[in-house]
Coordinates of C-alpha atoms and ligand atoms in Angstrom, one line a residue:
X21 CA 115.7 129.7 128.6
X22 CA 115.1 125.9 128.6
X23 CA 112.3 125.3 126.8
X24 CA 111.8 121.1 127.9
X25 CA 113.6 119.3 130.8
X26 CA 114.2 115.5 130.5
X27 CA 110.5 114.1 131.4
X28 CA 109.8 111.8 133.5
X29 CA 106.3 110.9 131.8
X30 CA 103.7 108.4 132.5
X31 CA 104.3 108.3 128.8
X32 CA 107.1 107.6 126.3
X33 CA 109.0 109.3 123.9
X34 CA 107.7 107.5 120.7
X35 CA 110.1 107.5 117.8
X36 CA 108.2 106.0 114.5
X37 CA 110.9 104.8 112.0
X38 CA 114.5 102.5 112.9
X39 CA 117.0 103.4 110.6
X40 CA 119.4 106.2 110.4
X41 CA 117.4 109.2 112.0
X42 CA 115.7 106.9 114.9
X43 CA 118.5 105.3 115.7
X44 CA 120.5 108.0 116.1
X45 CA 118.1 110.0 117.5
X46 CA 117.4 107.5 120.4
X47 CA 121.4 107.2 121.0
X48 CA 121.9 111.1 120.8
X49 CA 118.9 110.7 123.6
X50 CA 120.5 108.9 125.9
X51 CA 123.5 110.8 125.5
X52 CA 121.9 114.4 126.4
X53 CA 120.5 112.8 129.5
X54 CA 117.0 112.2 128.9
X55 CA 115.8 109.9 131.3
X56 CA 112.3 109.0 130.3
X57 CA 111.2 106.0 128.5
X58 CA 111.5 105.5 125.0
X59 CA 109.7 103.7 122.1
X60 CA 111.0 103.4 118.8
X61 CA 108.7 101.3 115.8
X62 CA 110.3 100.3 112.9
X63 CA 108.4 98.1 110.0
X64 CA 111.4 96.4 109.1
X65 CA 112.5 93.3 110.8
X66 CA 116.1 94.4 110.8
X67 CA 118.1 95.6 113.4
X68 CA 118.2 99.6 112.1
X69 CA 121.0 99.4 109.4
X70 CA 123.4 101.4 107.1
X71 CA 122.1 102.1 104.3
X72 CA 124.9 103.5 101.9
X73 CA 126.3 100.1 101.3
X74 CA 123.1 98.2 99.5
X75 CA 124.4 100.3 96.5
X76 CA 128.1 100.1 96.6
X77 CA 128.1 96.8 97.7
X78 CA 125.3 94.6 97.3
X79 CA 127.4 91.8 95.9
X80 CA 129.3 91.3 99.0
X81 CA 128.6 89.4 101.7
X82 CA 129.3 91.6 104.2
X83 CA 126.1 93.6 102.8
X84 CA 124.4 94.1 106.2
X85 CA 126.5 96.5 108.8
X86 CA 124.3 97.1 112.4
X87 CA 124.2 100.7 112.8
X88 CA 124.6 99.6 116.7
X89 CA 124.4 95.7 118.0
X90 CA 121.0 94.9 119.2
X91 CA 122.4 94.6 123.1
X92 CA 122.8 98.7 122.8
X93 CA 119.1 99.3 122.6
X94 CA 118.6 96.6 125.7
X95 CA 120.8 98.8 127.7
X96 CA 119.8 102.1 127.3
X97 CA 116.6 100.9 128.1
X98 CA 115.3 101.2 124.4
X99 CA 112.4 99.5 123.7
X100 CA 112.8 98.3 120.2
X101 CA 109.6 97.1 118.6
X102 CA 110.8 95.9 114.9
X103 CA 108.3 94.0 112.4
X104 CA 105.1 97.1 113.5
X105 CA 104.0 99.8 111.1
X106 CA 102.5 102.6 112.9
X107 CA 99.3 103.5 110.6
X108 CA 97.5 106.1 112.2
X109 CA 98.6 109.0 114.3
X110 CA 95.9 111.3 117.1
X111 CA 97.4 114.2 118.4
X112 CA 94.2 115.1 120.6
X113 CA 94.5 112.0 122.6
X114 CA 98.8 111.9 121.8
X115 CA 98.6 108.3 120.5
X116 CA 100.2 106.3 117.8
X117 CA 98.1 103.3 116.1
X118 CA 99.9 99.7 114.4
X119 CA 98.7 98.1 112.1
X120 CA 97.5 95.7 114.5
X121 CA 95.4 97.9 116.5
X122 CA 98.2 98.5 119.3
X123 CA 97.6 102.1 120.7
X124 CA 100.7 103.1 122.0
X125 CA 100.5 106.8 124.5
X126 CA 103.6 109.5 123.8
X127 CA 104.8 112.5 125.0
X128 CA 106.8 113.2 122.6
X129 CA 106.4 111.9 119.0
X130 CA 109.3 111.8 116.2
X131 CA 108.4 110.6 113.1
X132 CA 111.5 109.3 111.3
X133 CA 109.8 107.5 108.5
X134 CA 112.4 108.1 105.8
X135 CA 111.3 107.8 102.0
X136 CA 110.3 105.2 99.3
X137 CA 111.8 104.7 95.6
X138 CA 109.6 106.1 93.5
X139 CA 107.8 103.7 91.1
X140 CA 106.7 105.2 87.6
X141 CA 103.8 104.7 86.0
X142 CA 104.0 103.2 82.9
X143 CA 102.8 99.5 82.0
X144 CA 104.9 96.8 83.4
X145 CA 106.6 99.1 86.0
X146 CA 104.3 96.9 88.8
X147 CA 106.0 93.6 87.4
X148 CA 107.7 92.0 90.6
X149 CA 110.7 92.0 88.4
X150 CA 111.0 95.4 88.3
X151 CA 113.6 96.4 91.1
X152 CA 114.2 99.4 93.2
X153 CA 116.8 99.8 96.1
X154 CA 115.7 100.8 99.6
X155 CA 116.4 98.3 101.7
X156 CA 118.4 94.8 102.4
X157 CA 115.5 92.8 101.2
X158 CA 115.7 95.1 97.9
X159 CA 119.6 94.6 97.1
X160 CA 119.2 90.7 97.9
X161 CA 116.5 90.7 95.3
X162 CA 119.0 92.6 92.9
X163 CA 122.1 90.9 94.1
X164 CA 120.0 87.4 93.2
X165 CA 118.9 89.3 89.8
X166 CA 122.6 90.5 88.4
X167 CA 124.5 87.1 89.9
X168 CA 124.8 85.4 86.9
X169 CA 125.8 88.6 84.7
X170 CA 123.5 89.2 82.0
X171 CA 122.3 92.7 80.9
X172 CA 121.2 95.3 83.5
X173 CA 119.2 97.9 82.6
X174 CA 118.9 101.2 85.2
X175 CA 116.1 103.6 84.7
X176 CA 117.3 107.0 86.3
X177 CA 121.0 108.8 86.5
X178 CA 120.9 109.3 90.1
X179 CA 123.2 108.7 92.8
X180 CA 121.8 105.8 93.8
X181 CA 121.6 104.7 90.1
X182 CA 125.7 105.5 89.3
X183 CA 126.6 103.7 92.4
X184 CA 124.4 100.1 91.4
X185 CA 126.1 100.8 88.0
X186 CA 129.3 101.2 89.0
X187 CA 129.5 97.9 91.3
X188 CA 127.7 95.7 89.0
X189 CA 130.5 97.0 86.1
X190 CA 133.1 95.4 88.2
X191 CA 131.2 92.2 88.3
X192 CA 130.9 91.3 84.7
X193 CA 127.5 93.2 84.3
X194 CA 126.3 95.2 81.2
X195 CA 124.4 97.5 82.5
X196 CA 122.6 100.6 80.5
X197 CA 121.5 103.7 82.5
X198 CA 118.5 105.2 80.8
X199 CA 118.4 108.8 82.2
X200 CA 114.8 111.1 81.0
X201 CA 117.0 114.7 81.5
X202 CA 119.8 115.7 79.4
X203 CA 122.4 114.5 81.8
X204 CA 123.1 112.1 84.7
X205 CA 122.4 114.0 88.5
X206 CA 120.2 116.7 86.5
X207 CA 118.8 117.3 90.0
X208 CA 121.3 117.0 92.0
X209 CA 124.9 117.8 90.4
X210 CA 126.2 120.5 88.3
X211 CA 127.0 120.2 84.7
X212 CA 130.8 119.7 85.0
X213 CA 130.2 117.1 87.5
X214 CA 128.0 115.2 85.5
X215 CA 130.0 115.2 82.6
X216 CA 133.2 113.9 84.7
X217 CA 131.1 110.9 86.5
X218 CA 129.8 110.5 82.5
X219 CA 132.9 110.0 81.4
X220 CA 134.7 107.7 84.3
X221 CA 131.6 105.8 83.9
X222 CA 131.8 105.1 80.3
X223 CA 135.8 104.5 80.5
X224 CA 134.7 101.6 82.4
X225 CA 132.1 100.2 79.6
X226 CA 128.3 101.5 81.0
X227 CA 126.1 102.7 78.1
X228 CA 124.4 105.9 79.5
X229 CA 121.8 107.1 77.5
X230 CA 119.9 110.7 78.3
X231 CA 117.1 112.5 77.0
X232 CA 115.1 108.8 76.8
X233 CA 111.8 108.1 77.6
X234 CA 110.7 104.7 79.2
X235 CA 107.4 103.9 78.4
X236 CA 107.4 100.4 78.8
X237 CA 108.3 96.9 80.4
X238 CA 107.9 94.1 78.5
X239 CA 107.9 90.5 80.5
X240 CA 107.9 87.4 79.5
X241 CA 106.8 84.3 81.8
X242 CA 107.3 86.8 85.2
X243 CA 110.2 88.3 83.9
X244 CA 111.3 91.8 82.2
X245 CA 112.9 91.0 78.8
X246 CA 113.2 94.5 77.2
X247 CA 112.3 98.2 78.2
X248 CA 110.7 99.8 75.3
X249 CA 111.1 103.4 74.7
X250 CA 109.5 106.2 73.0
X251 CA 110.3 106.5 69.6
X252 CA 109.7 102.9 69.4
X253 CA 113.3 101.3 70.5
X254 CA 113.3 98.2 72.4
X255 CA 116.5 97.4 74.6
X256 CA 116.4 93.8 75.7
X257 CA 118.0 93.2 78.9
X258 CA 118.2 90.3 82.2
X259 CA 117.2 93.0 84.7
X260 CA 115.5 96.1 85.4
X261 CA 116.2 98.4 88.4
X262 CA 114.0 101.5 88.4
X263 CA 116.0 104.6 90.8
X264 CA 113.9 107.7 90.0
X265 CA 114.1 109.5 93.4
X266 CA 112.4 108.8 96.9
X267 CA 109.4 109.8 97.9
X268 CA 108.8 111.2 101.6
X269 CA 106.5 108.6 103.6
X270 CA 104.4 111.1 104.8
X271 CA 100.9 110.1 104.6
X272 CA 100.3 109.3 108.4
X273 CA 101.5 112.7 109.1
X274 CA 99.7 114.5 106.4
X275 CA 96.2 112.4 107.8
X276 CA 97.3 113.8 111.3
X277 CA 96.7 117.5 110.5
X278 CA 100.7 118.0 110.5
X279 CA 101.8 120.5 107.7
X280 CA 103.5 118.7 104.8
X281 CA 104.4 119.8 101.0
X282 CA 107.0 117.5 99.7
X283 CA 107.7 115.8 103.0
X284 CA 107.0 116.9 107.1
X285 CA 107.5 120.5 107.2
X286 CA 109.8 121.3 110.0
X287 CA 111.6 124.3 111.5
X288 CA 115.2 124.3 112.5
X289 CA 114.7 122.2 115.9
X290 CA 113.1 119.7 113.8
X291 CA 109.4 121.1 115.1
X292 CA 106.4 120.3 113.2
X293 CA 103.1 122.5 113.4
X294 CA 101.6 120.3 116.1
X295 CA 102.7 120.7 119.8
X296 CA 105.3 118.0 120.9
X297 CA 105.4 116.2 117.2
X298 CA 108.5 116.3 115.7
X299 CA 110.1 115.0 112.4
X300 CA 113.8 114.3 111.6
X301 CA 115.6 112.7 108.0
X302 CA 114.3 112.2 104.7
X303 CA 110.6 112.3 105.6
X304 CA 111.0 116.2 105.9
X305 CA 111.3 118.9 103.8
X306 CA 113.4 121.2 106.4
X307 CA 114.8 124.9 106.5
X308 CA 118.1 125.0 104.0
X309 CA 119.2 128.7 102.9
X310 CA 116.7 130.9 101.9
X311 CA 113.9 128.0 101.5
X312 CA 112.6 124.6 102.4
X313 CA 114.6 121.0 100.8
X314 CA 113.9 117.6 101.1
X315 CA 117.9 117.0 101.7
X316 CA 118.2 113.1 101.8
X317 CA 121.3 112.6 103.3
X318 CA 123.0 110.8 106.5
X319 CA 124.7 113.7 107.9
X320 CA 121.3 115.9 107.2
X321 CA 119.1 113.0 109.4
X322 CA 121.9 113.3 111.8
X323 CA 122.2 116.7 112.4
X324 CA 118.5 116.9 112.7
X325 CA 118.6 114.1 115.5
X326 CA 121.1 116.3 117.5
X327 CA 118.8 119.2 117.2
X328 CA 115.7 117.6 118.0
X329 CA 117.5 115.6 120.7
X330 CA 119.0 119.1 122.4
X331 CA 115.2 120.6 121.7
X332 CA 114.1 118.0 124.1
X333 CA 115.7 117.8 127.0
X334 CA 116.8 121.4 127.0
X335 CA 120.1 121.8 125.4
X336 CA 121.2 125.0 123.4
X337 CA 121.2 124.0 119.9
X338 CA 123.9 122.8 118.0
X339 CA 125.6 125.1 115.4
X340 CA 124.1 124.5 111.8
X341 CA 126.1 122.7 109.6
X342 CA 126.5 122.8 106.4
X343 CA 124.3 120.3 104.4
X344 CA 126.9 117.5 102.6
X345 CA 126.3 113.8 101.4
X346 CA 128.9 111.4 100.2
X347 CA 129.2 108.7 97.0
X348 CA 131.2 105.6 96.3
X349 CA 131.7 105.0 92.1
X350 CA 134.4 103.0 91.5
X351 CA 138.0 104.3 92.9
X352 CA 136.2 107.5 93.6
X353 CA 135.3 108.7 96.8
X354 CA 132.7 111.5 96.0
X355 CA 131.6 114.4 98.2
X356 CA 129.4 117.3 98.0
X357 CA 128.6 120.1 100.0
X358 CA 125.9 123.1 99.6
X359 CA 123.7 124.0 97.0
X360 CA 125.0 123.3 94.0
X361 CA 122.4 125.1 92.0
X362 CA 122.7 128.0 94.1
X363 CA 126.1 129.2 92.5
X364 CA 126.5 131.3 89.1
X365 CA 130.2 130.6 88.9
X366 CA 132.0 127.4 88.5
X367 CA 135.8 127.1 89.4
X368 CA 137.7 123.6 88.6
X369 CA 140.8 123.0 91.0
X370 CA 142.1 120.3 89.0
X371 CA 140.9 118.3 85.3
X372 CA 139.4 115.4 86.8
X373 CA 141.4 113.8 84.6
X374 CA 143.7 111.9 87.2
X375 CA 140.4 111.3 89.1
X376 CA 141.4 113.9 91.2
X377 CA 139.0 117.5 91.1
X378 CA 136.9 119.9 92.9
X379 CA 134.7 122.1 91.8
X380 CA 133.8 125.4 93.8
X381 CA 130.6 127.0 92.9
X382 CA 130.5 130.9 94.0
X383 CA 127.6 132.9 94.1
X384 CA 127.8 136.6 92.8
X385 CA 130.3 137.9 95.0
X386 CA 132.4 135.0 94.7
X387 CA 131.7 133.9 98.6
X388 CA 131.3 129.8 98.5
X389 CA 128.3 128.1 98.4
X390 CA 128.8 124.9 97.2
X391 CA 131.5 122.0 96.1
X392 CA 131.4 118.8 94.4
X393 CA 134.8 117.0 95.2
X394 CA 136.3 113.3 94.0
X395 CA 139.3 112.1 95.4
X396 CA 140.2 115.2 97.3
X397 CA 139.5 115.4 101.1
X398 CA 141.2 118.4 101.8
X399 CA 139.5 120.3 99.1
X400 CA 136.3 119.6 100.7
X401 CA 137.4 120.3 104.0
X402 CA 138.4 123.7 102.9
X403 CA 135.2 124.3 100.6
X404 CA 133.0 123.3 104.0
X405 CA 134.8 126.0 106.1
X406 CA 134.7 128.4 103.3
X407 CA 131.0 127.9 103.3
X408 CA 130.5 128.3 106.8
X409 CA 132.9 131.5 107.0
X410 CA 131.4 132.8 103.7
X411 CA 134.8 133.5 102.6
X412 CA 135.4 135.4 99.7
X413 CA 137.7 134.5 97.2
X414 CA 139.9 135.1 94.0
X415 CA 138.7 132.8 91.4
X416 CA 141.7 133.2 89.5
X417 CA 143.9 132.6 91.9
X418 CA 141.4 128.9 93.0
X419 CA 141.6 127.6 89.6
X420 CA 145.5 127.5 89.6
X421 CA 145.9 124.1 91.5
X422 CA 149.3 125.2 92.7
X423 CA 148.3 128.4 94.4
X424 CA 148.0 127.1 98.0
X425 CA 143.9 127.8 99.3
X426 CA 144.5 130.3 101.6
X427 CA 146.4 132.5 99.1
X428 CA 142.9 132.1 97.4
X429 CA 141.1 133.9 100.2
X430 CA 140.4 137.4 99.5
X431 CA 138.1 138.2 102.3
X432 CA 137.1 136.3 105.2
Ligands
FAD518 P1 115.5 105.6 106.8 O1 116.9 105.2 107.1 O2 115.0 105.1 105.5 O3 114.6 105.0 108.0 C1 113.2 105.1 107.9 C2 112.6 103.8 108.5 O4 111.2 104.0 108.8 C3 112.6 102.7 107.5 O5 113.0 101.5 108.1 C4 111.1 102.6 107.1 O6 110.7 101.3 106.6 C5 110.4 102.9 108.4 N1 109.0 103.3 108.4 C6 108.4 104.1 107.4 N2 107.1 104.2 107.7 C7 106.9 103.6 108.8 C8 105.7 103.4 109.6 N3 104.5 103.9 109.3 N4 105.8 102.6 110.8 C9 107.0 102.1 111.1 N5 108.2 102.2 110.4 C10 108.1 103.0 109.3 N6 123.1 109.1 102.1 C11 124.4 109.6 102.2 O7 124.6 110.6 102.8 N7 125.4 108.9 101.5 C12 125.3 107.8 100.8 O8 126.2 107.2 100.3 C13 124.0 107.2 100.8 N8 123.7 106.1 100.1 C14 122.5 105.6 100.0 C15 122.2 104.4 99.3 C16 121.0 103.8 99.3 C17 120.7 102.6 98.5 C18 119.9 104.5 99.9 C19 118.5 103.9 99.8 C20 120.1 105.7 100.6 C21 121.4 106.2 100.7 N9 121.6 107.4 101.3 C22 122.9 107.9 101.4 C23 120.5 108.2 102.0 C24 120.4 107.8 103.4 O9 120.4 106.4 103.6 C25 119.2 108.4 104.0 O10 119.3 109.8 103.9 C26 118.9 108.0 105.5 O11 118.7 106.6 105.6 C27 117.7 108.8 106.0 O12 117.4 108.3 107.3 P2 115.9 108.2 107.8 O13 115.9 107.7 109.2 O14 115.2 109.5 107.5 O15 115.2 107.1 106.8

């Protein structure tokens, strides 16, 4: 049974947040047929953006990509309010606050608030000259820092912090990645896969250096000249960006009474614990497998935004999909799918050493549950549908390149 009907409210749908989920979210919308008015706020002054390219390609001028022109939101009657930060959320009365005392009425609110780099602690690490990379405004700032070359210095082997390295390598830059855990994507990536990207990454002349502690950024007149770390080494450098994970910008919902641990708690139609408050993207920590994950991805915001979009004006669900994200590092197009951590078995189709690998992670019965892929499209395509069929297969027979996939399949 339909559970909402398109509204025709005295109030709008409010959507706090313009980038990926919101905008998305406010297209998908209009799509499904809901007819009442909407309001999305967004603190930025941009037009909601792409994010993926301010770490692939901050140096190039074509930097800022529209996620959709600005006529799109005229004429589906979105009413775009950029530059406002919502501060304060009451779901008695079901109103938002800004900043500057606007009160804004909604019948439905989604909070798409996204996340912030997390800043460390450690003296210095407020110094202006300290970068991180969230938005355009950051990779200008970094662009501006790197321009003339000099000596970059990343603090954290993320994603985010590969990808910066790997574009500033092909411009000139020396750049040192300064990782805390024992290995690059600690978090994130299995240890195969970080020893592959380890490698590429040092063929091409970055200095990664794991199992550091930073506990300090020197300036000098405004500037950081050197990153000290424990044990008493001093790296001198021209730049500093710190990339040591997002954290979710939850606080308005956490002061409204709405359930949060590590992000917006939300059930599978993107439902918070209040009654017509919803959350979508990185903000939330949502149901993934047997648990709850902060999974900061495109296609995760997305796929919440179709859910919570459906939930709304009374569409069946859409099927699950399996959780994925994407990376750019040099010539290699990166993409991962699942829960890497999740597997107890790791099968290599392929070296890596042509650039070229995939790596299937099984869990004890040797179904699929995860793949990290470079260069290989097809393999990931396979893994995907492996995942969602919960095929079982021969891990023999997977790690002999030349035995075609579906001679792989045992069951399913
Ligand atoms: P966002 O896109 O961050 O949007 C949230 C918006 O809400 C922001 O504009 C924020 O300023 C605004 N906001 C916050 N609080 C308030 C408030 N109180 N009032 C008003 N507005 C507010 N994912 C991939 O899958 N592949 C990639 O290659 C990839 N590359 C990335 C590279 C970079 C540099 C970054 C930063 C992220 C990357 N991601 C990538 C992650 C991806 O961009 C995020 O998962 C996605 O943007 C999440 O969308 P969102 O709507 O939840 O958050």
């Amino acid at each position: 049974m339909m559970q909402n009907s398109p509204v025709a409210s005295e109030r709008p749908l409010v959507v706090v947040g313009a980038g990926h989920g919101g905008a998305n979210l406010v297209a998908l919308l209009r799509q499904n047929g809901f007819a009442g008015e909407i309001v999305m706020i967004g603190d930025e002054e941009h037009t909601p953006y792409h994010r993926p390219p301010l770490s692939k390609k901050f140096m190039d001028d074509s930097l800022q990509q529209h996620l959709r022109p600005l006529e799109f939101y005229r004429e589906n009657a979105i009413d775009l309010r950029l530059g406002s930060v919502v501060s304060s959320i009451d779901p008695a009365g079901r109103t938002v606050t800004t900043s500057a005392g606007e009160r804004i009425a909604y019948a439905y609110l989604v909070l798409a608030t996204g996340s912030r780099p997390r800043s460390l602690t450690i003296p210095g690490a407020d110094s202006e000259s300290v970068l991180s990379l969230r938005t355009l405004g950051d990779a200008g700032h970094l662009r501006r820092a790197i321009e003339g070359g000099g000596r970059l210095v990343i603090v954290g082997g993320g994603y985010i912090g590969l990808e910066v390295a790997a574009h500033a390598r092909t411009h000139g830059v020396e750049v040192t990645i300064l990782e805390r855990e024992a290995r690059v994507l600690a978090r994130v990536a299995s240890p195969g896969f970080s020893e592959f990207l380890t490698g590429r990454h040092r063929a091409q002349g970055t200095d990664i250096r794991t199992a550091v502690d930073v506990v300090e950024f020197v300036e000098k007149s405004g500037s950081v000249v050197a990153v000290d770390l424990a044990g008493g080494e001093r790296i001198e450098c021209d730049s500093v960006l710190v990339g040591a994970g997002a954290v979710a910008n939850d606080v308005i919902a956490r002061e409204a009474g709405i359930n949060c641990h590590d992000g917006i708690l939300v059930d599978d139609h993107g439902r918070t614990n209040l009654p017509e408050i919803y959350a979508i993207g990185d903000v939330t920590c949502r149901p993934l497998g047997d648990g709850f994950l902060r999974f900061e991805s495109i296609p995760s915001a997305l796929e919440q935004a179709k859910n919570v979009a459906a939930h709304i004006v009374g569409s069946p669900a859409p099927r699950p999909e399996v959780p994925w994200f994407w990376s750019d590092q040099f010539d290699l197009k990166l993409k991962i799918a699942g829960h890497v951590h999740r597997g107890i078995r790791a099968v290599w189709r392929g070296s890596g050493a042509d650039g070229k690998v995939g790596i299937f992670h099984l869990d004890a019965t040797d179904r699929v549950i995860a793949a990290e892929t470079a260069n290989a499209p097809a393999l990931f395509m396979a893994a995907k549908k492996f995942i969602t069929s919960g095929a079982v297969l021969d891990p023999q027979r997977l790690a002999i390149t030349g035995c075609d996939l579906r001679d792989c399949v045992v069951q399913g």
